[in-house]
């Protein structure tokens, strides 16, 4: 019968403070954000020798909290070198700062039963790039980057949306590690 909920909606004694908590959190977050600088200097951006390679983190939770939706790092591929091979939920953009090379992308499909079961394509697609290019990596694509120049390093800035992590879908899977990175003068 229509409007029967009018007889039931007032039932229950459970109390909450969700709205008040949101107001408090928003106020605290604004205060915290106001304390972060709008310009972050290179010496404040941490380096990481990761399984994916040598990374300089530019934007990430905990580095500069003003940036809430993007993770970004710069990666250098040594002369003739390569990155690790990995897959992550978030799509990714790569801006090529220096050098030339290529990326291999393996499409991924899945079955969903009690859990995801990933199926990676046998053959990758190759995308050549050089300084100034922008490379798009789709959601869940297995990928790996290669420096084609045997004499000079290649550098790129990688950015991905943090929303997948926020929603609990921010998985990353390293399938093949990068070779050990040798730090060059000037890094």
Short mmCIF file of C-alpha atoms in Angstrom, two decimals:
data_model
loop_
_atom_site.label_atom_id
_atom_site.label_comp_id
_atom_site.label_asym_id
_atom_site.label_seq_id
_atom_site.Cartn_x
_atom_site.Cartn_y
_atom_site.Cartn_z
CA UNK A 1 0.00 0.00 0.00
CA UNK A 2 1.42 3.43 -0.90
CA UNK A 3 3.05 5.50 1.84
CA UNK A 4 3.17 2.61 4.32
CA UNK A 5 6.74 3.65 5.14
CA UNK A 6 5.26 6.64 6.97
CA UNK A 7 4.25 4.25 9.77
CA UNK A 8 7.71 2.70 10.02
CA UNK A 9 10.42 5.25 9.32
CA UNK A 10 10.60 6.56 12.91
CA UNK A 11 11.31 3.10 14.36
CA UNK A 12 14.66 2.39 15.98
CA UNK A 13 16.79 4.09 18.64
CA UNK A 14 20.22 3.84 17.07
CA UNK A 15 22.10 7.16 17.00
CA UNK A 16 24.93 8.41 14.78
CA UNK A 17 26.94 11.57 14.16
CA UNK A 18 27.88 11.08 10.49
CA UNK A 19 26.99 14.59 9.38
CA UNK A 20 28.71 16.24 12.34
CA UNK A 21 31.74 14.00 11.73
CA UNK A 22 31.84 15.11 8.09
CA UNK A 23 31.77 18.77 9.15
CA UNK A 24 34.61 18.18 11.62
CA UNK A 25 36.66 16.19 9.07
CA UNK A 26 36.19 18.89 6.43
CA UNK A 27 37.36 21.59 8.83
CA UNK A 28 40.42 19.55 9.88
CA UNK A 29 41.23 18.71 6.27
CA UNK A 30 41.11 22.38 5.25
CA UNK A 31 43.40 23.31 8.13
CA UNK A 32 45.83 20.53 7.15
CA UNK A 33 45.71 21.53 3.46
CA UNK A 34 46.39 25.17 4.31
CA UNK A 35 49.63 24.05 5.98
CA UNK A 36 50.92 22.37 2.79
CA UNK A 37 52.85 24.51 0.31
CA UNK A 38 51.48 25.12 -3.16
CA UNK A 39 54.95 24.58 -4.61
CA UNK A 40 56.95 21.48 -3.68
CA UNK A 41 60.72 21.62 -4.20
CA UNK A 42 62.66 18.71 -5.77
CA UNK A 43 64.48 17.89 -2.53
CA UNK A 44 61.07 17.35 -0.87
CA UNK A 45 60.07 14.72 -3.47
CA UNK A 46 61.28 11.27 -2.40
CA UNK A 47 63.23 8.79 -4.51
CA UNK A 48 62.33 5.13 -4.57
CA UNK A 49 64.33 2.17 -5.86
CA UNK A 50 61.27 0.06 -6.60
CA UNK A 51 60.67 -3.26 -8.36
CA UNK A 52 59.39 -1.14 -11.26
CA UNK A 53 62.60 0.93 -11.44
CA UNK A 54 64.04 4.18 -10.10
CA UNK A 55 61.18 6.59 -9.32
CA UNK A 56 61.05 10.22 -8.18
CA UNK A 57 57.60 10.71 -6.60
CA UNK A 58 56.10 14.08 -7.57
CA UNK A 59 52.56 13.80 -6.23
CA UNK A 60 51.28 11.19 -3.85
CA UNK A 61 49.29 10.96 -0.66
CA UNK A 62 51.61 11.91 2.19
CA UNK A 63 53.91 14.08 0.06
CA UNK A 64 51.61 16.95 -0.83
CA UNK A 65 48.11 16.47 0.53
CA UNK A 66 46.66 19.29 -1.56
CA UNK A 67 46.72 16.89 -4.51
CA UNK A 68 43.94 14.47 -3.67
CA UNK A 69 43.22 12.64 -6.90
CA UNK A 70 46.47 11.99 -8.78
CA UNK A 71 49.60 9.96 -8.11
CA UNK A 72 52.53 11.05 -10.25
CA UNK A 73 56.18 10.09 -10.53
CA UNK A 74 59.12 10.57 -12.88
CA UNK A 75 60.98 7.48 -13.99
CA UNK A 76 64.33 7.21 -15.70
CA UNK A 77 65.12 4.26 -17.92
CA UNK A 78 68.90 3.85 -18.20
CA UNK A 79 70.48 3.72 -21.66
CA UNK A 80 69.16 0.54 -23.29
CA UNK A 81 67.23 -0.23 -20.08
CA UNK A 82 63.68 -1.15 -19.23
CA UNK A 83 61.08 -0.79 -16.50
CA UNK A 84 59.44 -3.61 -14.64
CA UNK A 85 56.38 -5.23 -16.18
CA UNK A 86 53.18 -4.61 -14.24
CA UNK A 87 49.42 -4.18 -14.19
CA UNK A 88 47.27 -1.85 -12.13
CA UNK A 89 43.61 -0.98 -12.05
CA UNK A 90 43.94 2.73 -12.78
CA UNK A 91 44.51 4.04 -16.27
CA UNK A 92 47.81 5.86 -16.70
CA UNK A 93 49.29 8.67 -18.77
CA UNK A 94 53.00 8.92 -19.59
CA UNK A 95 54.52 12.18 -20.79
CA UNK A 96 57.93 11.58 -22.38
CA UNK A 97 60.34 14.21 -21.02
CA UNK A 98 63.54 12.95 -22.63
CA UNK A 99 64.69 10.18 -24.95
CA UNK A 100 63.01 7.62 -27.16
CA UNK A 101 61.73 4.12 -26.71
CA UNK A 102 58.63 2.00 -26.77
CA UNK A 103 56.03 0.47 -24.50
CA UNK A 104 54.52 -2.99 -24.77
CA UNK A 105 50.86 -3.35 -23.77
CA UNK A 106 49.19 -6.69 -23.12
CA UNK A 107 45.38 -6.54 -23.05
CA UNK A 108 43.82 -8.19 -20.00
CA UNK A 109 40.45 -9.88 -19.68
CA UNK A 110 38.99 -11.53 -16.58
CA UNK A 111 36.58 -14.08 -15.21
CA UNK A 112 34.70 -13.21 -12.06
CA UNK A 113 33.54 -15.93 -9.73
CA UNK A 114 34.50 -15.72 -6.06
CA UNK A 115 37.45 -13.56 -7.13
CA UNK A 116 38.91 -12.00 -10.27
CA UNK A 117 40.94 -14.30 -12.49
CA UNK A 118 43.07 -12.33 -14.95
CA UNK A 119 43.78 -13.52 -18.50
CA UNK A 120 46.64 -11.71 -20.21
CA UNK A 121 46.98 -11.66 -24.00
CA UNK A 122 49.85 -13.76 -25.38
CA UNK A 123 51.13 -11.07 -27.75
CA UNK A 124 51.67 -7.42 -26.76
CA UNK A 125 50.95 -4.33 -28.81
CA UNK A 126 53.95 -2.04 -29.33
CA UNK A 127 53.77 1.76 -29.03
CA UNK A 128 56.88 3.76 -30.01
CA UNK A 129 57.46 7.09 -28.28
CA UNK A 130 59.91 9.99 -28.13
CA UNK A 131 60.38 13.26 -26.29
CA UNK A 132 57.14 15.27 -26.15
CA UNK A 133 54.81 12.31 -26.75
CA UNK A 134 51.91 11.38 -24.48
CA UNK A 135 51.21 7.67 -24.06
CA UNK A 136 47.88 6.34 -22.73
CA UNK A 137 47.76 3.05 -20.81
CA UNK A 138 44.20 1.71 -20.42
CA UNK A 139 42.70 0.28 -17.23
CA UNK A 140 44.19 -3.09 -16.17
CA UNK A 141 46.63 -3.25 -19.10
CA UNK A 142 49.86 -5.15 -18.43
CA UNK A 143 52.67 -2.90 -19.65
CA UNK A 144 56.43 -2.43 -19.76
CA UNK A 145 58.63 0.40 -21.07
CA UNK A 146 61.92 0.16 -22.97
CA UNK A 147 64.61 2.74 -23.76
CA UNK A 148 65.65 2.32 -27.42
CA UNK A 149 68.77 4.48 -27.09
CA UNK A 150 71.86 2.48 -26.09
CA UNK A 151 73.75 5.66 -25.12
CA UNK A 152 71.29 8.00 -23.36
CA UNK A 153 68.67 7.66 -20.62
CA UNK A 154 64.96 8.19 -21.25
CA UNK A 155 62.69 9.92 -18.73
CA UNK A 156 58.94 10.13 -18.46
CA UNK A 157 56.33 11.43 -16.04
CA UNK A 158 53.64 8.91 -15.16
CA UNK A 159 50.28 9.95 -13.70
CA UNK A 160 47.30 7.88 -12.59
CA UNK A 161 44.03 8.62 -10.86
CA UNK A 162 43.97 7.84 -7.14
CA UNK A 163 40.18 7.27 -7.06
CA UNK A 164 40.60 3.53 -7.61
CA UNK A 165 42.62 3.31 -4.36
CA UNK A 166 40.04 5.40 -2.54
CA UNK A 167 37.29 3.02 -3.66
CA UNK A 168 39.32 -0.03 -2.62
CA UNK A 169 40.21 -1.16 -6.17
CA UNK A 170 43.79 0.14 -6.29
CA UNK A 171 45.60 -3.13 -6.86
CA UNK A 172 49.06 -3.25 -8.43
CA UNK A 173 50.74 -6.43 -9.61
CA UNK A 174 54.46 -6.49 -10.55
CA UNK A 175 54.94 -9.36 -12.99
CA UNK A 176 58.62 -8.81 -13.78
CA UNK A 177 61.06 -6.60 -11.90
CA UNK A 178 63.26 -3.98 -13.53
CA UNK A 179 66.99 -4.67 -13.52
CA UNK A 180 68.90 -2.97 -10.70
CA UNK A 181 69.17 0.75 -11.34
CA UNK A 182 72.58 2.39 -11.25
CA UNK A 183 72.32 5.99 -10.06
CA UNK A 184 73.88 8.41 -12.55
CA UNK A 185 75.53 11.71 -11.69
CA UNK A 186 73.02 14.54 -11.36
CA UNK A 187 70.04 12.51 -10.15
#
